[in-house]
PDB file of C-alpha atoms in Angstrom:
ATOM      1  CA  MET A1008     118.418 195.453  87.806  1.00  0.00           C
ATOM      2  CA  LEU A1009     121.044 195.292  90.701  1.00  0.00           C
ATOM      3  CA  GLN A1010     120.904 191.991  92.706  1.00  0.00           C
ATOM      4  CA  PRO A1011     119.243 192.033  96.077  1.00  0.00           C
ATOM      5  CA  LEU A1012     121.847 191.130  98.761  1.00  0.00           C
ATOM      6  CA  LEU A1013     121.226 188.426 101.180  1.00  0.00           C
ATOM      7  CA  ASP A1014     122.192 190.631 104.515  1.00  0.00           C
ATOM      8  CA  PRO A1015     123.473 193.897 103.448  1.00  0.00           C
ATOM      9  CA  ALA A1016     124.854 196.501 105.726  1.00  0.00           C
ATOM     10  CA  VAL A1017     122.137 199.035 106.158  1.00  0.00           C
ATOM     11  CA  ALA A1018     121.909 202.892 106.395  1.00  0.00           C
ATOM     12  CA  ASP A1019     120.869 204.832 109.556  1.00  0.00           C
ATOM     13  CA  GLU A1020     117.937 205.813 107.036  1.00  0.00           C
ATOM     14  CA  ALA A1021     116.276 204.387 104.276  1.00  0.00           C
ATOM     15  CA  PRO A1022     115.922 206.305 101.064  1.00  0.00           C
ATOM     16  CA  THR A1023     112.917 208.809 100.753  1.00  0.00           C
ATOM     17  CA  SER A1024     113.121 209.171  96.741  1.00  0.00           C
ATOM     18  CA  PRO A1025     109.922 209.150  94.858  1.00  0.00           C
ATOM     19  CA  VAL A1026     111.616 206.470  92.773  1.00  0.00           C
ATOM     20  CA  LEU A1027     113.368 203.339  92.945  1.00  0.00           C
ATOM     21  CA  THR A1028     117.135 203.662  94.060  1.00  0.00           C
ATOM     22  CA  GLY A1029     120.147 201.133  93.938  1.00  0.00           C
ATOM     23  CA  TYR A1030     119.812 200.973  97.715  1.00  0.00           C
ATOM     24  CA  ASP A1031     116.257 199.526  97.585  1.00  0.00           C
ATOM     25  CA  GLU A1032     116.880 196.994  94.812  1.00  0.00           C
ATOM     26  CA  GLU A1033     119.844 195.810  96.962  1.00  0.00           C
ATOM     27  CA  HIS A1034     117.807 195.630 100.084  1.00  0.00           C
ATOM     28  CA  LEU A1035     114.637 194.022  98.780  1.00  0.00           C
ATOM     29  CA  LEU A1036     115.246 191.154 101.052  1.00  0.00           C
ATOM     30  CA  THR A1037     115.686 193.167 104.154  1.00  0.00           C
ATOM     31  CA  TYR A1038     112.375 194.729 103.191  1.00  0.00           C
ATOM     32  CA  ILE A1039     110.737 191.801 102.846  1.00  0.00           C
ATOM     33  CA  ARG A1040     111.966 190.523 106.350  1.00  0.00           C
ATOM     34  CA  LEU A1041     110.980 193.625 107.644  1.00  0.00           C
ATOM     35  CA  LEU A1042     107.397 193.447 106.111  1.00  0.00           C
ATOM     36  CA  ASP A1043     106.994 189.708 107.391  1.00  0.00           C
ATOM     37  CA  ALA A1044     108.160 191.025 111.007  1.00  0.00           C
ATOM     38  CA  ALA A1045     105.380 193.401 111.004  1.00  0.00           C
ATOM     39  CA  THR A1046     102.947 191.132 110.128  1.00  0.00           C
ATOM     40  CA  GLU A1047     103.870 189.031 113.263  1.00  0.00           C
ATOM     41  CA  ASP A1048     103.896 192.082 115.374  1.00  0.00           C
ATOM     42  CA  ALA A1049     107.411 191.757 116.254  1.00  0.00           C
ATOM     43  CA  ASP A1050     108.895 194.034 118.615  1.00  0.00           C
ATOM     44  CA  TRP A1051     110.877 196.786 116.702  1.00  0.00           C
ATOM     45  CA  ARG A1052     113.820 195.804 119.308  1.00  0.00           C
ATOM     46  CA  GLU A1053     114.410 192.765 117.931  1.00  0.00           C
ATOM     47  CA  VAL A1054     113.979 192.996 114.658  1.00  0.00           C
ATOM     48  CA  ALA A1055     116.504 195.903 114.658  1.00  0.00           C
ATOM     49  CA  LYS A1056     118.980 193.848 116.035  1.00  0.00           C
ATOM     50  CA  ILE A1057     118.422 190.670 114.126  1.00  0.00           C
ATOM     51  CA  VAL A1058     117.366 192.170 110.645  1.00  0.00           C
ATOM     52  CA  LEU A1059     119.251 195.601 110.525  1.00  0.00           C
ATOM     53  CA  HIS A1060     122.196 194.093 112.617  1.00  0.00           C
ATOM     54  CA  ILE A1061     121.503 197.587 115.275  1.00  0.00           C
ATOM     55  CA  ASP A1062     121.562 197.121 118.710  1.00  0.00           C
ATOM     56  CA  PRO A1063     118.753 198.909 120.625  1.00  0.00           C
ATOM     57  CA  GLU A1064     120.430 198.404 123.978  1.00  0.00           C
ATOM     58  CA  THR A1065     123.582 200.381 122.821  1.00  0.00           C
ATOM     59  CA  GLU A1066     121.976 202.771 120.179  1.00  0.00           C
ATOM     60  CA  PRO A1067     118.318 202.955 120.817  1.00  0.00           C
ATOM     61  CA  GLU A1068     117.839 206.397 119.057  1.00  0.00           C
ATOM     62  CA  ARG A1069     119.643 204.919 115.637  1.00  0.00           C
ATOM     63  CA  ALA A1070     117.804 201.736 116.018  1.00  0.00           C
ATOM     64  CA  PHE A1071     114.515 202.769 116.124  1.00  0.00           C
ATOM     65  CA  ARG A1072     115.125 205.712 113.399  1.00  0.00           C
ATOM     66  CA  ALA A1073     116.491 202.883 111.088  1.00  0.00           C
ATOM     67  CA  TRP A1074     113.980 200.215 111.632  1.00  0.00           C
ATOM     68  CA  GLU A1075     111.354 203.297 111.327  1.00  0.00           C
ATOM     69  CA  THR A1076     112.445 204.530 107.932  1.00  0.00           C
ATOM     70  CA  HIS A1077     113.350 200.968 106.521  1.00  0.00           C
ATOM     71  CA  LEU A1078     109.739 199.925 107.383  1.00  0.00           C
ATOM     72  CA  ALA A1079     108.128 202.694 105.936  1.00  0.00           C
ATOM     73  CA  ARG A1080     110.331 202.155 102.504  1.00  0.00           C
ATOM     74  CA  ALA A1081     109.377 198.676 102.561  1.00  0.00           C
ATOM     75  CA  ARG A1082     105.853 199.645 102.682  1.00  0.00           C
ATOM     76  CA  TRP A1083     106.253 201.786  99.793  1.00  0.00           C
ATOM     77  CA  MET A1084     107.673 199.354  97.760  1.00  0.00           C
ATOM     78  CA  THR A1085     104.675 197.468  97.881  1.00  0.00           C
ATOM     79  CA  THR A1086     102.421 200.255  96.839  1.00  0.00           C
ATOM     80  CA  ASN A1087     104.615 202.359  94.748  1.00  0.00           C
ATOM     81  CA  GLY A1088     108.210 200.923  94.059  1.00  0.00           C
ATOM     82  CA  PHE A1089     107.191 197.455  92.815  1.00  0.00           C
ATOM     83  CA  LYS A1090     106.177 199.361  89.643  1.00  0.00           C
ATOM     84  CA  TYR A1091     109.853 200.556  89.272  1.00  0.00           C
ATOM     85  CA  LEU A1092     110.807 196.658  89.670  1.00  0.00           C
ATOM     86  CA  LEU A1093     108.407 195.561  86.819  1.00  0.00           C
ATOM     87  CA  ALA A1094     109.749 198.120  84.553  1.00  0.00           C
ATOM     88  CA  GLY A1095     113.068 196.995  84.872  1.00  0.00           C
ATOM     89  CA  GLY A1096     114.501 198.515  87.773  1.00  0.00           C
ATOM     90  CA  ALA A1097     115.756 201.638  89.598  1.00  0.00           C
ATOM     91  CA  PRO A1098     117.138 204.505  86.866  1.00  0.00           C
ATOM     92  CA  HIS A1099     120.519 204.346  87.045  1.00  0.00           C
TER      93      HIS A1099
END
């Protein structure tokens, strides 16, 4: 299993693979931060800027898409992805 990075750069869209990916492993902390922000009902613009490092003022469509897909992937991790972590991580 890859080690999660503290503050990795994010792709414009999160993976949609039906299995855990190396990207998922590296972005576990990002996913946790997104889930925490969602629990707090944080504004997506603030989350995009702080967590994803994409400025919603200058790139609103990119920021929203990155936030939306990464949050969806974070939620997928809570229902499906964690099983791969328990089994040893992403198939490499």
